[in-house]
CSV table of C-alpha atoms in Angstrom, one decimal:
chain,number,residue,atom,x,y,z
A,1,UNK,CA,6.8,-15.9,-9.3
A,2,UNK,CA,5.4,-13.0,-7.9
A,3,UNK,CA,7.5,-11.1,-5.4
A,4,UNK,CA,4.7,-11.5,-2.7
A,5,UNK,CA,1.9,-14.1,-2.9
A,6,UNK,CA,-1.3,-14.1,-1.2
A,7,UNK,CA,-4.2,-16.4,-1.4
A,8,UNK,CA,-7.0,-14.2,-2.7
A,9,UNK,CA,-9.9,-15.8,-1.1
A,10,UNK,CA,-12.5,-15.2,-0.2
A,11,UNK,CA,-12.3,-16.6,3.2
A,12,UNK,CA,-15.9,-17.0,4.4
A,13,UNK,CA,-15.7,-17.6,8.2
A,14,UNK,CA,-18.5,-17.6,10.9
A,15,UNK,CA,-18.4,-14.8,13.5
A,16,UNK,CA,-16.2,-16.0,16.5
A,17,UNK,CA,-14.1,-18.4,14.5
A,18,UNK,CA,-10.4,-18.3,14.3
A,19,UNK,CA,-8.9,-17.8,10.6
A,20,UNK,CA,-5.4,-17.5,9.5
A,21,UNK,CA,-3.6,-16.8,6.2
A,22,UNK,CA,-0.2,-16.8,4.8
A,23,UNK,CA,1.8,-14.8,2.8
A,24,UNK,CA,5.0,-16.0,0.8
A,25,UNK,CA,7.8,-13.7,-0.3
A,26,UNK,CA,10.4,-14.5,-2.8
A,27,UNK,CA,13.6,-12.4,-1.8
A,28,UNK,CA,15.3,-14.4,1.2
A,29,UNK,CA,17.1,-10.9,2.0
A,30,UNK,CA,13.8,-9.2,2.9
A,31,UNK,CA,14.1,-7.7,6.4
A,32,UNK,CA,10.6,-6.0,7.3
A,33,UNK,CA,7.2,-7.2,6.9
A,34,UNK,CA,3.9,-5.6,7.5
A,35,UNK,CA,0.2,-6.5,7.4
A,36,UNK,CA,-2.2,-3.8,6.3
A,37,UNK,CA,-6.0,-4.0,6.1
A,38,UNK,CA,-8.1,-2.3,3.5
A,39,UNK,CA,-11.9,-1.8,3.5
A,40,UNK,CA,-14.1,-2.0,0.2
A,41,UNK,CA,-13.0,1.2,-1.8
A,42,UNK,CA,-10.8,2.7,1.0
A,43,UNK,CA,-7.5,3.2,1.7
A,44,UNK,CA,-4.9,0.8,3.2
A,45,UNK,CA,-4.3,1.0,7.0
A,46,UNK,CA,-1.6,-0.5,8.8
A,47,UNK,CA,-2.6,-3.2,11.0
A,48,UNK,CA,0.7,-4.3,12.5
A,49,UNK,CA,4.3,-5.0,11.8
A,50,UNK,CA,5.6,-8.4,11.8
A,51,UNK,CA,8.7,-9.1,14.2
A,52,UNK,CA,11.3,-12.0,13.7
A,53,UNK,CA,9.9,-13.5,17.3
A,54,UNK,CA,6.1,-13.2,16.1
A,55,UNK,CA,4.1,-10.5,17.7
A,56,UNK,CA,0.5,-10.2,19.2
A,57,UNK,CA,-1.8,-7.3,19.3
A,58,UNK,CA,-5.1,-8.1,20.8
A,59,UNK,CA,-6.9,-10.7,18.8
A,60,UNK,CA,-4.3,-10.7,15.9
A,61,UNK,CA,-1.2,-12.6,15.9
A,62,UNK,CA,1.6,-12.2,13.3
A,63,UNK,CA,4.6,-14.7,12.7
A,64,UNK,CA,7.4,-14.9,10.4
A,65,UNK,CA,9.0,-17.9,9.1
A,66,UNK,CA,12.2,-17.0,7.5
A,67,UNK,CA,13.1,-20.5,6.4
A,68,UNK,CA,10.3,-21.0,4.4
A,69,UNK,CA,9.8,-17.3,3.5
A,70,UNK,CA,6.2,-16.7,4.7
A,71,UNK,CA,4.4,-14.5,6.8
A,72,UNK,CA,1.1,-15.4,8.6
A,73,UNK,CA,-1.7,-13.5,10.4
A,74,UNK,CA,-4.1,-15.3,12.9
A,75,UNK,CA,-7.2,-13.6,13.8
A,76,UNK,CA,-9.0,-14.9,16.8
A,77,UNK,CA,-12.6,-14.7,18.0
A,78,UNK,CA,-13.6,-12.9,14.8
A,79,UNK,CA,-15.7,-10.0,14.3
A,80,UNK,CA,-18.1,-8.9,11.6
A,81,UNK,CA,-16.0,-5.6,11.5
A,82,UNK,CA,-12.9,-7.7,10.8
A,83,UNK,CA,-14.3,-8.2,7.1
A,84,UNK,CA,-12.1,-6.4,5.0
A,85,UNK,CA,-9.1,-7.3,2.4
A,86,UNK,CA,-5.8,-8.1,4.4
A,87,UNK,CA,-2.5,-6.9,2.3
A,88,UNK,CA,0.7,-8.6,3.0
A,89,UNK,CA,3.5,-5.9,2.6
A,90,UNK,CA,7.4,-6.7,2.1
A,91,UNK,CA,10.0,-4.1,2.3
A,92,UNK,CA,12.0,-4.0,-0.6
A,93,UNK,CA,15.9,-4.9,-0.6
A,94,UNK,CA,18.9,-4.2,-3.3
A,95,UNK,CA,17.6,-2.3,-6.2
A,96,UNK,CA,14.1,-2.3,-4.7
A,97,UNK,CA,15.1,-0.5,-1.5
A,98,UNK,CA,12.9,2.2,-0.2
A,99,UNK,CA,10.1,0.3,-1.8
A,100,UNK,CA,6.9,-1.6,-0.1
A,101,UNK,CA,6.0,-4.5,-2.3
A,102,UNK,CA,2.5,-5.6,-1.7
A,103,UNK,CA,0.7,-8.5,-2.1
A,104,UNK,CA,-2.8,-8.6,-4.0
A,105,UNK,CA,-4.7,-9.2,-0.7
A,106,UNK,CA,-6.9,-11.9,0.7
A,107,UNK,CA,-10.4,-11.1,1.2
A,108,UNK,CA,-12.0,-12.1,4.6
A,109,UNK,CA,-15.8,-12.2,5.0
A,110,UNK,CA,-17.2,-12.8,8.7
A,111,UNK,CA,-20.5,-13.9,8.6
A,112,UNK,CA,-23.1,-13.7,11.7
B,1,UNK,CA,-4.8,16.9,13.2
B,2,UNK,CA,-5.6,16.4,9.5
B,3,UNK,CA,-4.5,13.1,7.8
B,4,UNK,CA,-3.1,12.7,4.3
B,5,UNK,CA,-5.1,14.7,1.9
B,6,UNK,CA,-5.2,14.1,-1.7
B,7,UNK,CA,-7.1,15.9,-4.6
B,8,UNK,CA,-9.2,15.5,-6.5
B,9,UNK,CA,-11.1,12.6,-5.5
B,10,UNK,CA,-12.5,11.4,-8.5
B,11,UNK,CA,-11.3,12.4,-12.0
B,12,UNK,CA,-12.4,11.3,-15.8
B,13,UNK,CA,-10.1,11.8,-18.5
B,14,UNK,CA,-9.7,10.6,-22.1
B,15,UNK,CA,-7.0,8.9,-23.8
B,16,UNK,CA,-3.8,11.0,-24.8
B,17,UNK,CA,-4.6,13.7,-22.1
B,18,UNK,CA,-2.5,14.4,-19.0
B,19,UNK,CA,-3.6,14.6,-15.5
B,20,UNK,CA,-2.1,16.1,-12.2
B,21,UNK,CA,-2.7,14.6,-8.9
B,22,UNK,CA,-2.1,16.4,-5.5
B,23,UNK,CA,-1.1,15.3,-2.0
B,24,UNK,CA,-0.5,17.0,1.2
B,25,UNK,CA,1.0,14.6,4.1
B,26,UNK,CA,0.6,14.7,7.4
B,27,UNK,CA,2.1,17.8,9.4
B,28,UNK,CA,5.7,16.9,10.1
B,29,UNK,CA,5.9,14.0,7.7
B,30,UNK,CA,8.8,14.7,5.1
B,31,UNK,CA,8.4,11.8,3.0
B,32,UNK,CA,5.6,10.9,0.2
B,33,UNK,CA,5.1,8.0,-1.7
B,34,UNK,CA,2.7,7.3,-4.5
B,35,UNK,CA,0.9,4.1,-5.4
B,36,UNK,CA,-1.2,2.9,-8.3
B,37,UNK,CA,-3.8,0.2,-7.3
B,38,UNK,CA,-5.8,-1.4,-9.7
B,39,UNK,CA,-8.9,-3.2,-9.0
B,40,UNK,CA,-8.4,-6.7,-7.3
B,41,UNK,CA,-4.5,-5.9,-6.9
B,42,UNK,CA,-2.3,-4.6,-4.1
B,43,UNK,CA,-1.0,-1.1,-4.3
B,44,UNK,CA,2.0,-0.9,-7.0
B,45,UNK,CA,4.9,1.6,-6.0
B,46,UNK,CA,5.5,4.3,-8.1
B,47,UNK,CA,7.7,6.9,-6.5
B,48,UNK,CA,9.0,8.0,-3.3
B,49,UNK,CA,10.1,11.6,-2.4
B,50,UNK,CA,11.9,12.6,0.6
B,51,UNK,CA,13.2,16.4,1.4
B,52,UNK,CA,12.2,17.1,-2.1
B,53,UNK,CA,14.5,14.7,-3.7
B,54,UNK,CA,13.5,11.2,-5.5
B,55,UNK,CA,14.4,8.3,-3.3
B,56,UNK,CA,12.9,5.5,-5.2
B,57,UNK,CA,11.0,4.8,-8.4
B,58,UNK,CA,8.9,1.8,-9.1
B,59,UNK,CA,8.5,0.1,-12.8
B,60,UNK,CA,6.5,2.8,-14.2
B,61,UNK,CA,7.0,4.6,-17.7
B,62,UNK,CA,8.5,8.1,-18.3
B,63,UNK,CA,4.9,9.1,-18.7
B,64,UNK,CA,4.9,9.1,-14.9
B,65,UNK,CA,6.8,11.9,-13.2
B,66,UNK,CA,6.4,13.5,-9.8
B,67,UNK,CA,7.8,16.3,-7.5
B,68,UNK,CA,7.6,17.3,-3.8
B,69,UNK,CA,7.5,21.0,-2.9
B,70,UNK,CA,9.2,22.7,-0.1
B,71,UNK,CA,6.2,22.2,2.3
B,72,UNK,CA,6.6,18.8,1.5
B,73,UNK,CA,3.4,18.5,-0.4
B,74,UNK,CA,3.6,16.5,-3.7
B,75,UNK,CA,2.3,16.2,-7.4
B,76,UNK,CA,2.0,13.1,-9.6
B,77,UNK,CA,2.0,14.0,-13.2
B,78,UNK,CA,0.7,11.3,-15.8
B,79,UNK,CA,0.9,12.3,-19.6
B,80,UNK,CA,-0.4,10.7,-22.5
B,81,UNK,CA,-3.1,8.6,-20.5
B,82,UNK,CA,-3.9,5.3,-21.5
B,83,UNK,CA,-6.8,3.1,-20.8
B,84,UNK,CA,-5.0,1.2,-18.8
B,85,UNK,CA,-3.8,4.0,-16.2
B,86,UNK,CA,-7.1,3.8,-14.8
B,87,UNK,CA,-6.7,3.0,-11.1
B,88,UNK,CA,-6.9,4.4,-7.5
B,89,UNK,CA,-3.9,6.5,-7.0
B,90,UNK,CA,-2.8,6.5,-3.3
B,91,UNK,CA,-0.4,9.0,-1.8
B,92,UNK,CA,1.3,7.8,1.8
B,93,UNK,CA,3.3,9.8,3.9
B,94,UNK,CA,5.8,8.9,6.5
B,95,UNK,CA,8.0,10.7,8.7
B,96,UNK,CA,11.2,10.0,7.0
B,97,UNK,CA,12.2,7.6,4.1
B,98,UNK,CA,13.0,4.6,6.2
B,99,UNK,CA,11.5,1.5,5.1
B,100,UNK,CA,10.1,0.6,8.8
B,101,UNK,CA,8.1,3.8,9.1
B,102,UNK,CA,4.4,3.4,9.1
B,103,UNK,CA,2.8,4.8,5.9
B,104,UNK,CA,-0.3,6.7,6.5
B,105,UNK,CA,-2.5,6.8,3.4
B,106,UNK,CA,-4.7,9.3,1.9
B,107,UNK,CA,-8.3,8.5,0.4
B,108,UNK,CA,-7.0,8.4,-2.9
B,109,UNK,CA,-7.8,9.9,-6.3
B,110,UNK,CA,-10.0,7.6,-8.5
B,111,UNK,CA,-8.9,8.1,-12.0
B,112,UNK,CA,-11.0,6.7,-15.0
B,113,UNK,CA,-9.9,7.0,-18.6
B,114,UNK,CA,-12.3,6.9,-21.2
């Protein structure tokens, strides 16, 4: 089992719709979680950290479910510019401390 | 303010050669991390350096090495290149080595091995 797993997609979503995707992680001791966004052939950029109580940043909402070991990202009122690959990132623990462990990403395509 | 800068942007090498990739962090950032990203995959952690010392190492062979200089810039060296080393190599800087620090990425070096 991979340490961080994501549905690769692509998710094809009409503009204005709401879309959500999850990411599962294997190490129950993990404490820090992030969503990054990566545009085609560009570098990843931090979208948001994920806090235990869930957090919102404009149209984006991130949630953490420790019991089931997954985090989620919800995008409301999607824009064409939201088309990108969304990478789930989990901070390593134990021997993997100091490491960020990355999922392979979920590709999102917003269609007009 | 300049972001993270990496050089070169593109590089073509042949099997068996070695390569040196360079990274300059954001001014004031003392931690540099290196990642390898193969097409269709997420970045894979290679090294983290903080205050010129290695703080973490991913699951990569000894052909991969790195160092950090007093000005916090960093080099990644790869010896005896293999076809499978073809990837985008990303450098990220952060204020310190704390795992919760946001990482700021450079544009990457696209390495192709022929």
